[in-house]
Coordinates of C-alpha atoms in Angstrom, one line a residue:
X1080 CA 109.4 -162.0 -164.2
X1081 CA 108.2 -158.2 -163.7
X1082 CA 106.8 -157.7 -167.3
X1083 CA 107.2 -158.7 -171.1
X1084 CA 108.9 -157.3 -174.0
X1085 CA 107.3 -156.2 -176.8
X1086 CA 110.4 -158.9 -178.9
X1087 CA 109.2 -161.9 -176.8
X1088 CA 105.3 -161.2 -177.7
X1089 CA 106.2 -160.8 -181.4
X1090 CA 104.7 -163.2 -183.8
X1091 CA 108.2 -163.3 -185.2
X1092 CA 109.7 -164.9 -181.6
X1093 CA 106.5 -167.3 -181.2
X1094 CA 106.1 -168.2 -184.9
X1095 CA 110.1 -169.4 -183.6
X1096 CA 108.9 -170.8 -180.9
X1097 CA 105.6 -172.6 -182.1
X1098 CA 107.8 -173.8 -184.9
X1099 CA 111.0 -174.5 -183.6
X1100 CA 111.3 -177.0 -180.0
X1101 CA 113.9 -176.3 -177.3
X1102 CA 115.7 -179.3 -177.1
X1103 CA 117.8 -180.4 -174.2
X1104 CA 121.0 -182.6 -174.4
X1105 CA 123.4 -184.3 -171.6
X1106 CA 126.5 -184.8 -172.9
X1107 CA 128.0 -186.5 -170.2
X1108 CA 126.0 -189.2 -168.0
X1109 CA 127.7 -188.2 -165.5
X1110 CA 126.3 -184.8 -165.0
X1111 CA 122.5 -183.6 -164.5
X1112 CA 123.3 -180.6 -166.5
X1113 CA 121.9 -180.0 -169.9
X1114 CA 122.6 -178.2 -173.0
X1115 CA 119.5 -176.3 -174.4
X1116 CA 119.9 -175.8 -178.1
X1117 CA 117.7 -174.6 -180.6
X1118 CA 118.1 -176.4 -184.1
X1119 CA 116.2 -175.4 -187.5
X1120 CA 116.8 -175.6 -190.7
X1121 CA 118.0 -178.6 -193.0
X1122 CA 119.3 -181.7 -190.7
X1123 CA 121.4 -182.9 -193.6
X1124 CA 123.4 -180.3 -193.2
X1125 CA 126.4 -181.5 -191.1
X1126 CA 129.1 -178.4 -190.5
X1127 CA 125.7 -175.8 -189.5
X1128 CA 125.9 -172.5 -188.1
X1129 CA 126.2 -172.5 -184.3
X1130 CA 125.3 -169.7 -182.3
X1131 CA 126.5 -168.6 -179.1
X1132 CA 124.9 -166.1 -176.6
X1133 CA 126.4 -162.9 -174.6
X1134 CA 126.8 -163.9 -171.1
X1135 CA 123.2 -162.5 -170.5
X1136 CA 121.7 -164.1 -173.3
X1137 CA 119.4 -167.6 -173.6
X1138 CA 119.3 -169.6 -176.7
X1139 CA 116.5 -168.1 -178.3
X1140 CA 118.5 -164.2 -178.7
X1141 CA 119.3 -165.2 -182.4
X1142 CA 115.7 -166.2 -183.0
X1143 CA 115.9 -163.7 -185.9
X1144 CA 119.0 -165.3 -187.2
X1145 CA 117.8 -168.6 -187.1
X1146 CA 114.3 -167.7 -189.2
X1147 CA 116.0 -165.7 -191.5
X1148 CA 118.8 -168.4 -192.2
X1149 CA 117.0 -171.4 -192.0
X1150 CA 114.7 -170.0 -194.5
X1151 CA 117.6 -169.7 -197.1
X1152 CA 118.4 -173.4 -196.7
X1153 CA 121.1 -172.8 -193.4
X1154 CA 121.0 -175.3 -190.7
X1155 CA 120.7 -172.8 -187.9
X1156 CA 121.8 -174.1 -183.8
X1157 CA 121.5 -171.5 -181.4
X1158 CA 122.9 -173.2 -178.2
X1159 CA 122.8 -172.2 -174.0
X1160 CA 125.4 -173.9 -172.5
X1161 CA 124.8 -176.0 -168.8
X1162 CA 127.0 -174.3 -165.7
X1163 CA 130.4 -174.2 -166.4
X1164 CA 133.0 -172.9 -163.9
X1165 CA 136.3 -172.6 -166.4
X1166 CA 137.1 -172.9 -170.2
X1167 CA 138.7 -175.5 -170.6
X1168 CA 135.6 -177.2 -169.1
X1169 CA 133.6 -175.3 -171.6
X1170 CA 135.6 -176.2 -174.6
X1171 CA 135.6 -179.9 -174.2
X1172 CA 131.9 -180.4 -172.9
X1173 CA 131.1 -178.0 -176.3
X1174 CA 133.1 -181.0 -178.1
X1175 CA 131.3 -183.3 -176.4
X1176 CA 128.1 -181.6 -177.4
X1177 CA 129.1 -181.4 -181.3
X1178 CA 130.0 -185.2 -181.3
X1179 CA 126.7 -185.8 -179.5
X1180 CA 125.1 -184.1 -182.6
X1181 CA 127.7 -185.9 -185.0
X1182 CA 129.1 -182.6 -186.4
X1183 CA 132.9 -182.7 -187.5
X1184 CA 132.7 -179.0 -187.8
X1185 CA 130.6 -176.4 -187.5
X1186 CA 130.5 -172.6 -188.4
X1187 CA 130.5 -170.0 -185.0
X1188 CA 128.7 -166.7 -184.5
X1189 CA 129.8 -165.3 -181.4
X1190 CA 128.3 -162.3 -179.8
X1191 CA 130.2 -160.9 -176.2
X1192 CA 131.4 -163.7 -174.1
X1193 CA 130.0 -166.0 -176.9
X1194 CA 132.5 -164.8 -179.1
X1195 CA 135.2 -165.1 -176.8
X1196 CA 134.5 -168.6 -176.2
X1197 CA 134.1 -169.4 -180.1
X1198 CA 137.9 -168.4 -179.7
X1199 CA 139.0 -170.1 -177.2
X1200 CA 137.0 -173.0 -178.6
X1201 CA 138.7 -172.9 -182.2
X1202 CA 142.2 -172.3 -180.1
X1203 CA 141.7 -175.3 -178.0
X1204 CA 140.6 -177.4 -181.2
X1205 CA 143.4 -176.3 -183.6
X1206 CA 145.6 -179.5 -183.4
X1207 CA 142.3 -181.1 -184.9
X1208 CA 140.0 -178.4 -186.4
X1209 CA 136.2 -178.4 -185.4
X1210 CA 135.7 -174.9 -186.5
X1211 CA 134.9 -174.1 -190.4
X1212 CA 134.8 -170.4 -189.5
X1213 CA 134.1 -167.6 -187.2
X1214 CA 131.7 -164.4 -187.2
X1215 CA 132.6 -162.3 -184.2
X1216 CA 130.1 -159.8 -182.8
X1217 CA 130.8 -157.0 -180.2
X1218 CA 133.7 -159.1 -178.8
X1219 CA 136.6 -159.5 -177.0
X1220 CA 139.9 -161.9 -177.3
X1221 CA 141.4 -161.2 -173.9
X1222 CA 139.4 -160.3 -170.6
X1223 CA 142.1 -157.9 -169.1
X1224 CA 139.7 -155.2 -170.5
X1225 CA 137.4 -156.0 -167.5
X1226 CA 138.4 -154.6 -163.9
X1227 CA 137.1 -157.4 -161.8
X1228 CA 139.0 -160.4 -162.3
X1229 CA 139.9 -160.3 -158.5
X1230 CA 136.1 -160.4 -157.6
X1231 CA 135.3 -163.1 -160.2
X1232 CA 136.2 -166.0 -157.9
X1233 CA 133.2 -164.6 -155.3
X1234 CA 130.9 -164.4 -158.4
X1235 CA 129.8 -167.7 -156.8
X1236 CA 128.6 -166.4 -153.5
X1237 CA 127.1 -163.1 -154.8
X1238 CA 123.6 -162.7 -155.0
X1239 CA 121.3 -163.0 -157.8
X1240 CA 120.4 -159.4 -157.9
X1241 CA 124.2 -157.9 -157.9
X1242 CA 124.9 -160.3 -160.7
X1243 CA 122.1 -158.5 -162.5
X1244 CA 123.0 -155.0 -161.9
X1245 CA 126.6 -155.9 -163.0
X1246 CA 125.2 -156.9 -166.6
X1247 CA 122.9 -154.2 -166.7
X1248 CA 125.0 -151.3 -165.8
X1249 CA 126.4 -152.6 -169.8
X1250 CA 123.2 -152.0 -170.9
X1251 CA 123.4 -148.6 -172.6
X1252 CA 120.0 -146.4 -172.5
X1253 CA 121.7 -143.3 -174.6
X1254 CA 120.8 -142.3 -177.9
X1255 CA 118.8 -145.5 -178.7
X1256 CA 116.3 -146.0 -181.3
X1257 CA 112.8 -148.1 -180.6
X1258 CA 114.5 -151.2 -182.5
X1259 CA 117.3 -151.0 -179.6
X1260 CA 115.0 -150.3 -176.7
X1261 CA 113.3 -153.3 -177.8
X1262 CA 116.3 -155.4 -177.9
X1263 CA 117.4 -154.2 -174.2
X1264 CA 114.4 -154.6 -172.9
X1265 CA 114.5 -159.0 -174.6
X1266 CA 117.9 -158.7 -173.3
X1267 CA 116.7 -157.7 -169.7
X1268 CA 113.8 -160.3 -169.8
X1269 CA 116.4 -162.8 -170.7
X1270 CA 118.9 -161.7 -168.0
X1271 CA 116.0 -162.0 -166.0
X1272 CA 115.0 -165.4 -166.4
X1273 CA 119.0 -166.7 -165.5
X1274 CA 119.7 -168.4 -162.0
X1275 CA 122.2 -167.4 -159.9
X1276 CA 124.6 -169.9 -160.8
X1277 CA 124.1 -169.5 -164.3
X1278 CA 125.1 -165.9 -164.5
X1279 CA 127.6 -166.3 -161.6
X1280 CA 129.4 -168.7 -163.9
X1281 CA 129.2 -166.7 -166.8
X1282 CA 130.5 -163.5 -165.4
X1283 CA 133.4 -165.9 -164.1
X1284 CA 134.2 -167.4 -167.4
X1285 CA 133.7 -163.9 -168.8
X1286 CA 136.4 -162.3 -166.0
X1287 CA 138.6 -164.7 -164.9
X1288 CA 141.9 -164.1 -166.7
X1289 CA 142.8 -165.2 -170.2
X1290 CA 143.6 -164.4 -173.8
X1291 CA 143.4 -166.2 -177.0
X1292 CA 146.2 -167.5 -178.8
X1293 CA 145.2 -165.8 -181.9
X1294 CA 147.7 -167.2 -184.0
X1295 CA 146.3 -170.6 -183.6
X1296 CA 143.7 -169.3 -185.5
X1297 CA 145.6 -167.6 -188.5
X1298 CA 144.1 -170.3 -190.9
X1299 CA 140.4 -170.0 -189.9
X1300 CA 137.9 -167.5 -192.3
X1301 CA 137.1 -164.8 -189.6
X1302 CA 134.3 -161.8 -189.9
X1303 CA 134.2 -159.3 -187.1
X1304 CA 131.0 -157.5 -187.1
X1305 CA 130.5 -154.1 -185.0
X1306 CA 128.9 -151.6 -184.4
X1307 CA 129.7 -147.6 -184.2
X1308 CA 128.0 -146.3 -181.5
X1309 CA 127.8 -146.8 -178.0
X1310 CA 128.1 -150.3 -176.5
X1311 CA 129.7 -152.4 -173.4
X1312 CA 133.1 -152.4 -175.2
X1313 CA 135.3 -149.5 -176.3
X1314 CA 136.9 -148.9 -179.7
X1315 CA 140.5 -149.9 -178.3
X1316 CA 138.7 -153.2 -177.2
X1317 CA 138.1 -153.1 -181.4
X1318 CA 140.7 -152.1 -182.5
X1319 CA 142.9 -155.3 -181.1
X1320 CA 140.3 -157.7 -182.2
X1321 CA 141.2 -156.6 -185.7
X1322 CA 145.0 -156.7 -185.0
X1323 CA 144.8 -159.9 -184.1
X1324 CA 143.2 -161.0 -186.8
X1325 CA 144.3 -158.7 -189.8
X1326 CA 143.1 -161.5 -192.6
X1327 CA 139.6 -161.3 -190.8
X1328 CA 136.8 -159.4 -193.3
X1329 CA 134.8 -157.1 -191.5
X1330 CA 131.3 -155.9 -191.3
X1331 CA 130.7 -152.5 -189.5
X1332 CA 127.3 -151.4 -188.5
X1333 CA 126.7 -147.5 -187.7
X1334 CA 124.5 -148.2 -185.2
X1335 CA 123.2 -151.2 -182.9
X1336 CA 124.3 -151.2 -180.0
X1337 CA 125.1 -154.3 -177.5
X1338 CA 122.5 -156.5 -179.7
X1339 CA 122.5 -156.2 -183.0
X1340 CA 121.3 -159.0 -184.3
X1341 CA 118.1 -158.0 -182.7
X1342 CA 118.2 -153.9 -183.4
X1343 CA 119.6 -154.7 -186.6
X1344 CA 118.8 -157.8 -187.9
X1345 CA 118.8 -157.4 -191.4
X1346 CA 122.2 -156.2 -191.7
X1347 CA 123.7 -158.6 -189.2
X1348 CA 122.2 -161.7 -191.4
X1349 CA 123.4 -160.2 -194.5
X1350 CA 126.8 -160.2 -193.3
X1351 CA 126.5 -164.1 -191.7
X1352 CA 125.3 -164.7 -195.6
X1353 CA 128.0 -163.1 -197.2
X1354 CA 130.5 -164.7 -194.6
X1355 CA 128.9 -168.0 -195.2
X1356 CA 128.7 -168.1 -198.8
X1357 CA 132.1 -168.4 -199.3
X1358 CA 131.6 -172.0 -198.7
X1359 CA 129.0 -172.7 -201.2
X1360 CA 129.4 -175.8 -203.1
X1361 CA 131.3 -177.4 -200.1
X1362 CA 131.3 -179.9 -198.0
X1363 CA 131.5 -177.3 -195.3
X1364 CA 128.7 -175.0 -196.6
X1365 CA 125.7 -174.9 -193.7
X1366 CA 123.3 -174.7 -196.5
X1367 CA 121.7 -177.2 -198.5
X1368 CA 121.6 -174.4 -201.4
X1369 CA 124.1 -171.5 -202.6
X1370 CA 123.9 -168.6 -200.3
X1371 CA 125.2 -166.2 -203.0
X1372 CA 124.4 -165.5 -206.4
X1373 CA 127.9 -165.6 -208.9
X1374 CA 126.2 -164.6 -211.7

């Protein structure tokens, strides 16, 4: 790795990391591969908040939410998911990974591709629910807004370092503030520490074609957070999301960028606490204490 970000030498990110042990979990004997899941907060808690990462993201890019959170009494995952060539795949080793953890349901915050997948996860599930509710972050519900689905099936022969420069020609360096160059630059260090197959089957899960069956998900609470200024997807990309999902609440941020639940932190968690505390006092809340105040 060429250098280190000013986010990953914080005492904020190794108080989290001192505190908080990366844990690694095979959900199938069959396979070598591992989730690596981050998991804080109270274990009583059985329907938590899971977090899922962009495609160039580890597990430890919502180290903010999960400090902040847990401290309020939210059982906080923040999951990296093993190689996975398709969705479906995805979707019922993610199953797999929940039963493994004996969750029945779970709350999603999806940024990017993780957002997508939260989706396609609560679409593929909707016959027998496993997801409480979303929070959707700078995402998508149908990757025909990308222009490479016919190069996604070589994403597994392509080099490391054309992988990279794919991701990071997202990366927006216009009109940023220091609080979103220091998110890029985590994001970059991240992006850096990925294999090639790990971010070749990303970007394929990411491009290959599909779409979300959005009205599968009619019944599901939904909060779409974005942001205003300039990041990897485009206001029409927006603009369906909230179609799709007209019941869905939403939580606009002027500014952020790609990451904001690094750049802005603060606002992003107020919005997961507002979104979550609608469940206090039930057996899905993901806290082990009211998240608002009714008074």
């Amino acid at each position: 790795m060429s250098f280190l970000s000013e986010l990953s030498q914080s005492q904020e990110y190794l108080s989290f990391r001192s505190s908080v042990p990366l844990r690694r979990i095979a959900v199938d004997s069959k396979s070598s591969k591992d989730w690596r899941i981050f998991d804080c907060g109270p274990k009583k808690v059985k329907c938590p908040l899971v977090c899922l990462p962009p495609a160039s993201g580890t597990a430890d890019v919502f180290f903010k939410q999960a400090l902040a959170l847990s401290a309020k009494g939210v059982r906080v995952i923040s999951v990296e998911s093993p190689v996975c060539w398709n969705v479906r795949d995805w979707c019922e080793d993610f199953k797999k990974l929940m039963d493994y953890l004996n969750l029945d349901k779970v709350h999603i915050f999806g940024a990017s591709l993780g957002g997508y997948l939260a989706q396609k996860f609560a679409e593929y599930t909707h016959n027998c629910p496993r997801v409480a509710s979303l929070i959707l972050c700078n995402t998508f519900n149908d990757t025909s807004i990308f222009n490479n689905h016919s190069s996604a099936s070589l994403f597994w022969i392509m080099p490391s370092v054309a992988l990279k420069h794919m991701v990071m020609g997202n990366f927006t360096a216009e009109k940023v503030d220091p609080d979103m160059v220091e998110a890029i630059d985590f994001m970059v260090e991240r992006l850096e520490s990925l294999s090639q197959v790990e971010l070749a089957s990303r970007l394929t899960l990411n491009c290959v074609r599909g779409y979300v069956e959005a009205h599968k998900l009619s019944q599901i609470p939904i909060t779409i957070v974005d942001v205003f200024d300039k990041s990897a997807l485009c206001h029409a990309v927006r603009d369906e999301m909230q179609k799709c999902y007209p019941h869905a609440k939403l939580g606009h941020l002027k500014t952020g960028g790609n990451f904001p639940y690094l750049s802005r932190n603060v606002d992003v968690n107020l919005h997961l606490q507002i979104h979550l505390g609608q469940f206090d006092d039930s057996k899905l809340s993901p806290s082990d204490r009211p998240l608002v105040n009714r008074k």
